[in-house]
Amino acid sequence: MADKPANWMDQAGELYKQWADQQQSLFRSMAGNAGLFGIGGVNAEHPPVNAAVEATADATEPLRKAQALWQSSMQQWVDLAQKAMPQAGLTGESLKALLDPRQWAQAGLGPLDAAIEHLVEGPSYATLWTLDRKLMKAQKLRAEWSRDLAAFQVLMHGAWNEAVQRFMRELNDAQGTPITSWRELTDAWVKVANETLLATHRTPEFLEAQRRLTRSGAECRLQEREIAEAFCEMQQMPTRTEMDEVQREVYELRRRLRALEKSGRAPAAPAAALPNATKKPRRAAK
Amino acid sequence: MLPMNSRMQFDPLQIAKQLADFNQRLQRGSELLRSVKDRDVQIATTPKTEVLRQDKTTLYHYEPMAERTVAVPVLVVYGLVGRYTMADLQEDRSLIRNLLLQGVDLYAVDWGNPARGDRWLTIDDYVDGYLNECIEFICRSHGLDSVNVLGICEGGVFTLCHAALYPERVKNLIVTITPVDFHADQAEGRTDHGFINLWTRSLSPEDVDRLIEANGNLPGELMSFVFSNMTPLASLTKYNLGLLDVVDDEKKLLNFLRMEKWLADRPHHPGEAAKQWLKDLYQQNKLVKNQFELGGRKVELVNITMPVLNIYAKEDHIIPPQCSRALSDCVGTDDYSEIGLAGGHVGVFVSGKSQGVLGKGIVEWLKERP
């Protein structure tokens, strides 16, 4: 985590902490001032006169820190805006990047991922907070699955958009066969869309997106099973893993039984000589 | 807005007529759909008797429909990705019925519906266990030392493995729409063929392991999704355009619904067997390299020394023809024949056109090898 750039969620947390400290200082100063609102009183640790001076100093420091933090945060926004919209103005590429749903999905999940990752990958102390960690990990995996699903959907949307564009081009092709019925129109659309989707399905991008979605779905399911098993154990109920183990033992026993039955039984009839047996592959014989 | 030179040339009168026809069709279809009950949509109805049961695996023996013309019984072996009922979809579209009507003594193995508890079953269990036991049973029942075996798709791979391990138990081997070289799809260069090969290679072995670990098996729903990706628009328009084409014709509608019933009955593939299927065969292509191992024994295709008939579909988008035809160079017999049929993976079994051709081709080939 240390070598990763600070994200906005961390900064928001820091801002809140500064604000809370500032409020505490303010209340302390009010409590120390006997005349103010008629509360507080003489306190050995914070004499009334000195307390007001100290409180003022306490209140200034957090404000200064908060201002610096706010400026730093704003600077990041400016950097982002400059990246998305270069000095030359709003280009097609920058607009595309801004409107690309993949960018939204990544940006939306980034800070959440980082926060959960921090909790999940932190040091663990025996079984302390084990279930909490499992729940947090499940949340992280669910977020990864959502991101993979979004990436997959973006690819599919792209394919459908391309199919529409191709279809419009074909419709406007004056050399093409005239279309005179709604069924001919539908068939033409089906043909174009099918070809486009099939081509998309064979691209490395689609295959990788589908692979990631399949994998993250499996990881989510496995983590959910861990949580379910933790609750099963609390309630002294058999878990899926235990059932799998039992079923494996039954399977192995059945297998041994079949082998025993087979070894103790004479074969149906002696093997006959096989005609046309060359005993070398046909490719070698050619 | 379309420009003036658009291909669309709609005549308002024609459009009105089409709309009226469409409405009439919808009306008739709606009435027909309301009258169809589940009992009207039966599949695998050819009379048969259960003769052997091992765990969830059942061996059926079909009742004869004609005088015997092929002396040695034929055992039909389907895979685990679908159900054997595809070979007996309906009376006039049934390989089973066609073979029976031509005098074949017929058996079929049904692997049942594997559940989570069956996740540890391997291909070894299916080939060396259940299938071998079925063949032994038929041999004992008929006093034979070998039987004819007919494998379909993944079932074809099972029969190839069994024939390589127990060549003395297989008199004649027929494989249909069966993959042998799982990487030969790349040679075809067609965008509409071999997506399963491509999809499987896009996964890492660890992806496969985690998928199976998470589900305990290869979910039937996932395989249905992968299949629908192979014909994306046909899958999307099946229940609107596809249904609309048949909805006012009772015979066509019932054909459509029977096929839907078969498609909906897609079992889960037992987990450990699925790992072998996806990793050893689809990813590492071990069968054609003679590196596939079952129960510690190497499956060497050169040990397939009995006569072999290899039937493939010329438009098979699931098992591209080159993946099947690779068998030609691997077997250890000179008595090797091929039949390439017009049609796709399932169409070869259920289309009206292929009904006479497929059964007849098999029976004639068997009669020449009594």
PDB file of N, CA and C in Angstrom, chain A residues 178-233:
ATOM      1  N   PRO A 178     -32.837  -5.367 -53.367  1.00  0.00           N
ATOM      2  CA  PRO A 178     -33.886  -4.586 -52.689  1.00  0.00           C
ATOM      3  C   PRO A 178     -34.560  -5.391 -51.576  1.00  0.00           C
ATOM      4  N   ILE A 179     -34.906  -4.704 -50.523  1.00  0.00           N
ATOM      5  CA  ILE A 179     -35.604  -5.341 -49.397  1.00  0.00           C
ATOM      6  C   ILE A 179     -37.053  -4.875 -49.444  1.00  0.00           C
ATOM      7  N   THR A 180     -37.970  -5.843 -49.563  1.00  0.00           N
ATOM      8  CA  THR A 180     -39.361  -5.446 -49.783  1.00  0.00           C
ATOM      9  C   THR A 180     -40.307  -5.881 -48.671  1.00  0.00           C
ATOM     10  N   SER A 181     -39.792  -6.621 -47.676  1.00  0.00           N
ATOM     11  CA  SER A 181     -40.687  -7.049 -46.589  1.00  0.00           C
ATOM     12  C   SER A 181     -39.962  -6.936 -45.251  1.00  0.00           C
ATOM     13  N   TRP A 182     -40.753  -6.916 -44.164  1.00  0.00           N
ATOM     14  CA  TRP A 182     -40.136  -6.802 -42.837  1.00  0.00           C
ATOM     15  C   TRP A 182     -39.292  -8.017 -42.542  1.00  0.00           C
ATOM     16  N   ARG A 183     -39.693  -9.191 -43.120  1.00  0.00           N
ATOM     17  CA  ARG A 183     -38.932 -10.416 -42.853  1.00  0.00           C
ATOM     18  C   ARG A 183     -37.568 -10.359 -43.535  1.00  0.00           C
ATOM     19  N   GLU A 184     -37.546  -9.824 -44.762  1.00  0.00           N
ATOM     20  CA  GLU A 184     -36.257  -9.680 -45.448  1.00  0.00           C
ATOM     21  C   GLU A 184     -35.356  -8.721 -44.674  1.00  0.00           C
ATOM     22  N   LEU A 185     -35.986  -7.701 -44.135  1.00  0.00           N
ATOM     23  CA  LEU A 185     -35.226  -6.719 -43.353  1.00  0.00           C
ATOM     24  C   LEU A 185     -34.654  -7.381 -42.088  1.00  0.00           C
ATOM     25  N   THR A 186     -35.498  -8.169 -41.423  1.00  0.00           N
ATOM     26  CA  THR A 186     -35.058  -8.858 -40.203  1.00  0.00           C
ATOM     27  C   THR A 186     -33.949  -9.857 -40.516  1.00  0.00           C
ATOM     28  N   ASP A 187     -34.122 -10.604 -41.593  1.00  0.00           N
ATOM     29  CA  ASP A 187     -33.101 -11.592 -41.960  1.00  0.00           C
ATOM     30  C   ASP A 187     -31.764 -10.911 -42.255  1.00  0.00           C
ATOM     31  N   ALA A 188     -31.842  -9.767 -42.922  1.00  0.00           N
ATOM     32  CA  ALA A 188     -30.598  -9.033 -43.230  1.00  0.00           C
ATOM     33  C   ALA A 188     -29.909  -8.603 -41.935  1.00  0.00           C
ATOM     34  N   TRP A 189     -30.706  -8.136 -40.974  1.00  0.00           N
ATOM     35  CA  TRP A 189     -30.146  -7.706 -39.684  1.00  0.00           C
ATOM     36  C   TRP A 189     -29.530  -8.897 -38.932  1.00  0.00           C
ATOM     37  N   VAL A 190     -30.258 -10.004 -38.932  1.00  0.00           N
ATOM     38  CA  VAL A 190     -29.771 -11.201 -38.219  1.00  0.00           C
ATOM     39  C   VAL A 190     -28.439 -11.652 -38.800  1.00  0.00           C
ATOM     40  N   LYS A 191     -28.346 -11.614 -40.121  1.00  0.00           N
ATOM     41  CA  LYS A 191     -27.112 -12.066 -40.785  1.00  0.00           C
ATOM     42  C   LYS A 191     -25.931 -11.172 -40.379  1.00  0.00           C
ATOM     43  N   VAL A 192     -26.136  -9.883 -40.473  1.00  0.00           N
ATOM     44  CA  VAL A 192     -25.047  -8.943 -40.154  1.00  0.00           C
ATOM     45  C   VAL A 192     -24.660  -9.051 -38.676  1.00  0.00           C
ATOM     46  N   ALA A 193     -25.665  -9.069 -37.815  1.00  0.00           N
ATOM     47  CA  ALA A 193     -25.378  -9.119 -36.376  1.00  0.00           C
ATOM     48  C   ALA A 193     -24.671 -10.425 -36.013  1.00  0.00           C
ATOM     49  N   ASN A 194     -25.106 -11.518 -36.614  1.00  0.00           N
ATOM     50  CA  ASN A 194     -24.482 -12.814 -36.313  1.00  0.00           C
ATOM     51  C   ASN A 194     -23.007 -12.802 -36.707  1.00  0.00           C
ATOM     52  N   GLU A 195     -22.732 -12.314 -37.916  1.00  0.00           N
ATOM     53  CA  GLU A 195     -21.338 -12.288 -38.385  1.00  0.00           C
ATOM     54  C   GLU A 195     -20.480 -11.411 -37.474  1.00  0.00           C
ATOM     55  N   THR A 196     -21.038 -10.271 -37.080  1.00  0.00           N
ATOM     56  CA  THR A 196     -20.266  -9.344 -36.245  1.00  0.00           C
ATOM     57  C   THR A 196     -19.990  -9.944 -34.870  1.00  0.00           C
ATOM     58  N   LEU A 197     -21.014 -10.561 -34.283  1.00  0.00           N
ATOM     59  CA  LEU A 197     -20.825 -11.148 -32.950  1.00  0.00           C
ATOM     60  C   LEU A 197     -19.848 -12.321 -32.995  1.00  0.00           C
ATOM     61  N   LEU A 198     -19.955 -13.137 -34.048  1.00  0.00           N
ATOM     62  CA  LEU A 198     -19.029 -14.271 -34.155  1.00  0.00           C
ATOM     63  C   LEU A 198     -17.587 -13.772 -34.260  1.00  0.00           C
ATOM     64  N   ALA A 199     -17.405 -12.710 -35.040  1.00  0.00           N
ATOM     65  CA  ALA A 199     -16.044 -12.145 -35.174  1.00  0.00           C
ATOM     66  C   ALA A 199     -15.567 -11.624 -33.821  1.00  0.00           C
ATOM     67  N   THR A 200     -16.467 -10.977 -33.084  1.00  0.00           N
ATOM     68  CA  THR A 200     -16.097 -10.458 -31.758  1.00  0.00           C
ATOM     69  C   THR A 200     -15.714 -11.591 -30.812  1.00  0.00           C
ATOM     70  N   HIS A 201     -16.494 -12.671 -30.854  1.00  0.00           N
ATOM     71  CA  HIS A 201     -16.243 -13.798 -29.943  1.00  0.00           C
ATOM     72  C   HIS A 201     -14.864 -14.406 -30.125  1.00  0.00           C
ATOM     73  N   ARG A 202     -14.285 -14.211 -31.277  1.00  0.00           N
ATOM     74  CA  ARG A 202     -12.977 -14.811 -31.534  1.00  0.00           C
ATOM     75  C   ARG A 202     -11.827 -13.852 -31.241  1.00  0.00           C
ATOM     76  N   THR A 203     -12.122 -12.635 -30.821  1.00  0.00           N
ATOM     77  CA  THR A 203     -11.028 -11.695 -30.562  1.00  0.00           C
ATOM     78  C   THR A 203     -10.364 -12.009 -29.224  1.00  0.00           C
ATOM     79  N   PRO A 204      -9.065 -11.741 -29.116  1.00  0.00           N
ATOM     80  CA  PRO A 204      -8.377 -11.979 -27.838  1.00  0.00           C
ATOM     81  C   PRO A 204      -9.006 -11.176 -26.700  1.00  0.00           C
ATOM     82  N   GLU A 205      -9.515  -9.967 -27.009  1.00  0.00           N
ATOM     83  CA  GLU A 205     -10.107  -9.122 -25.962  1.00  0.00           C
ATOM     84  C   GLU A 205     -11.357  -9.792 -25.380  1.00  0.00           C
ATOM     85  N   PHE A 206     -12.204 -10.315 -26.259  1.00  0.00           N
ATOM     86  CA  PHE A 206     -13.430 -10.964 -25.792  1.00  0.00           C
ATOM     87  C   PHE A 206     -13.095 -12.215 -24.976  1.00  0.00           C
ATOM     88  N   LEU A 207     -12.182 -13.028 -25.527  1.00  0.00           N
ATOM     89  CA  LEU A 207     -11.837 -14.278 -24.839  1.00  0.00           C
ATOM     90  C   LEU A 207     -11.245 -13.996 -23.463  1.00  0.00           C
ATOM     91  N   GLU A 208     -10.415 -12.939 -23.380  1.00  0.00           N
ATOM     92  CA  GLU A 208      -9.809 -12.606 -22.090  1.00  0.00           C
ATOM     93  C   GLU A 208     -10.874 -12.065 -21.125  1.00  0.00           C
ATOM     94  N   ALA A 209     -11.786 -11.241 -21.638  1.00  0.00           N
ATOM     95  CA  ALA A 209     -12.852 -10.701 -20.775  1.00  0.00           C
ATOM     96  C   ALA A 209     -13.733 -11.841 -20.262  1.00  0.00           C
ATOM     97  N   GLN A 210     -14.028 -12.787 -21.126  1.00  0.00           N
ATOM     98  CA  GLN A 210     -14.858 -13.923 -20.721  1.00  0.00           C
ATOM     99  C   GLN A 210     -14.111 -14.799 -19.714  1.00  0.00           C
ATOM    100  N   ARG A 211     -12.818 -14.974 -19.953  1.00  0.00           N
ATOM    101  CA  ARG A 211     -12.006 -15.765 -19.022  1.00  0.00           C
ATOM    102  C   ARG A 211     -11.988 -15.117 -17.642  1.00  0.00           C
ATOM    103  N   ARG A 212     -11.760 -13.810 -17.618  1.00  0.00           N
ATOM    104  CA  ARG A 212     -11.680 -13.103 -16.330  1.00  0.00           C
ATOM    105  C   ARG A 212     -13.023 -13.186 -15.587  1.00  0.00           C
ATOM    106  N   LEU A 213     -14.100 -13.042 -16.351  1.00  0.00           N
ATOM    107  CA  LEU A 213     -15.431 -13.093 -15.735  1.00  0.00           C
ATOM    108  C   LEU A 213     -15.701 -14.483 -15.147  1.00  0.00           C
ATOM    109  N   THR A 214     -15.334 -15.505 -15.893  1.00  0.00           N
ATOM    110  CA  THR A 214     -15.516 -16.881 -15.415  1.00  0.00           C
ATOM    111  C   THR A 214     -14.692 -17.102 -14.145  1.00  0.00           C
ATOM    112  N   ARG A 215     -13.455 -16.619 -14.174  1.00  0.00           N
ATOM    113  CA  ARG A 215     -12.562 -16.841 -13.037  1.00  0.00           C
ATOM    114  C   ARG A 215     -13.027 -16.064 -11.800  1.00  0.00           C
ATOM    115  N   SER A 216     -13.364 -14.778 -12.004  1.00  0.00           N
ATOM    116  CA  SER A 216     -13.756 -13.992 -10.828  1.00  0.00           C
ATOM    117  C   SER A 216     -15.094 -14.500 -10.268  1.00  0.00           C
ATOM    118  N   GLY A 217     -15.956 -15.023 -11.154  1.00  0.00           N
ATOM    119  CA  GLY A 217     -17.208 -15.623 -10.682  1.00  0.00           C
ATOM    120  C   GLY A 217     -16.925 -16.838  -9.809  1.00  0.00           C
ATOM    121  N   ALA A 218     -15.962 -17.647 -10.245  1.00  0.00           N
ATOM    122  CA  ALA A 218     -15.602 -18.847  -9.470  1.00  0.00           C
ATOM    123  C   ALA A 218     -14.993 -18.448  -8.122  1.00  0.00           C
ATOM    124  N   GLU A 219     -14.132 -17.426  -8.135  1.00  0.00           N
ATOM    125  CA  GLU A 219     -13.478 -16.994  -6.889  1.00  0.00           C
ATOM    126  C   GLU A 219     -14.518 -16.458  -5.896  1.00  0.00           C
ATOM    127  N   CYS A 220     -15.491 -15.707  -6.405  1.00  0.00           N
ATOM    128  CA  CYS A 220     -16.572 -15.187  -5.548  1.00  0.00           C
ATOM    129  C   CYS A 220     -17.327 -16.334  -4.889  1.00  0.00           C
ATOM    130  N   ARG A 221     -17.673 -17.299  -5.721  1.00  0.00           N
ATOM    131  CA  ARG A 221     -18.456 -18.438  -5.236  1.00  0.00           C
ATOM    132  C   ARG A 221     -17.687 -19.205  -4.160  1.00  0.00           C
ATOM    133  N   LEU A 222     -16.395 -19.365  -4.386  1.00  0.00           N
ATOM    134  CA  LEU A 222     -15.579 -20.100  -3.408  1.00  0.00           C
ATOM    135  C   LEU A 222     -15.480 -19.330  -2.091  1.00  0.00           C
ATOM    136  N   GLN A 223     -15.366 -18.011  -2.188  1.00  0.00           N
ATOM    137  CA  GLN A 223     -15.272 -17.209  -0.965  1.00  0.00           C
ATOM    138  C   GLN A 223     -16.605 -17.214  -0.211  1.00  0.00           C
ATOM    139  N   GLU A 224     -17.703 -17.162  -0.963  1.00  0.00           N
ATOM    140  CA  GLU A 224     -19.023 -17.236  -0.324  1.00  0.00           C
ATOM    141  C   GLU A 224     -19.190 -18.582   0.392  1.00  0.00           C
ATOM    142  N   ARG A 225     -18.617 -19.610  -0.226  1.00  0.00           N
ATOM    143  CA  ARG A 225     -18.691 -20.925   0.418  1.00  0.00           C
ATOM    144  C   ARG A 225     -17.936 -20.895   1.752  1.00  0.00           C
ATOM    145  N   GLU A 226     -16.783 -20.242   1.775  1.00  0.00           N
ATOM    146  CA  GLU A 226     -16.009 -20.157   3.029  1.00  0.00           C
ATOM    147  C   GLU A 226     -16.830 -19.509   4.133  1.00  0.00           C
ATOM    148  N   ILE A 227     -17.553 -18.454   3.766  1.00  0.00           N
ATOM    149  CA  ILE A 227     -18.386 -17.757   4.764  1.00  0.00           C
ATOM    150  C   ILE A 227     -19.515 -18.672   5.232  1.00  0.00           C
ATOM    151  N   ALA A 228     -20.162 -19.315   4.261  1.00  0.00           N
ATOM    152  CA  ALA A 228     -21.263 -20.218   4.621  1.00  0.00           C
ATOM    153  C   ALA A 228     -20.744 -21.329   5.533  1.00  0.00           C
ATOM    154  N   GLU A 229     -19.538 -21.800   5.242  1.00  0.00           N
ATOM    155  CA  GLU A 229     -18.982 -22.892   6.047  1.00  0.00           C
ATOM    156  C   GLU A 229     -18.650 -22.419   7.458  1.00  0.00           C
ATOM    157  N   ALA A 230     -18.235 -21.150   7.577  1.00  0.00           N
ATOM    158  CA  ALA A 230     -17.948 -20.612   8.914  1.00  0.00           C
ATOM    159  C   ALA A 230     -19.225 -20.615   9.756  1.00  0.00           C
ATOM    160  N   PHE A 231     -20.346 -20.226   9.153  1.00  0.00           N
ATOM    161  CA  PHE A 231     -21.619 -20.240   9.877  1.00  0.00           C
ATOM    162  C   PHE A 231     -22.062 -21.682  10.172  1.00  0.00           C
ATOM    163  N   CYS A 232     -21.840 -22.578   9.201  1.00  0.00           N
ATOM    164  CA  CYS A 232     -22.197 -23.994   9.420  1.00  0.00           C
ATOM    165  C   CYS A 232     -21.432 -24.527  10.627  1.00  0.00           C
ATOM    166  N   GLU A 233     -20.159 -24.197  10.710  1.00  0.00           N
ATOM    167  CA  GLU A 233     -19.344 -24.704  11.820  1.00  0.00           C
ATOM    168  C   GLU A 233     -19.853 -24.160  13.155  1.00  0.00           C
TER     169      GLU A 233
END
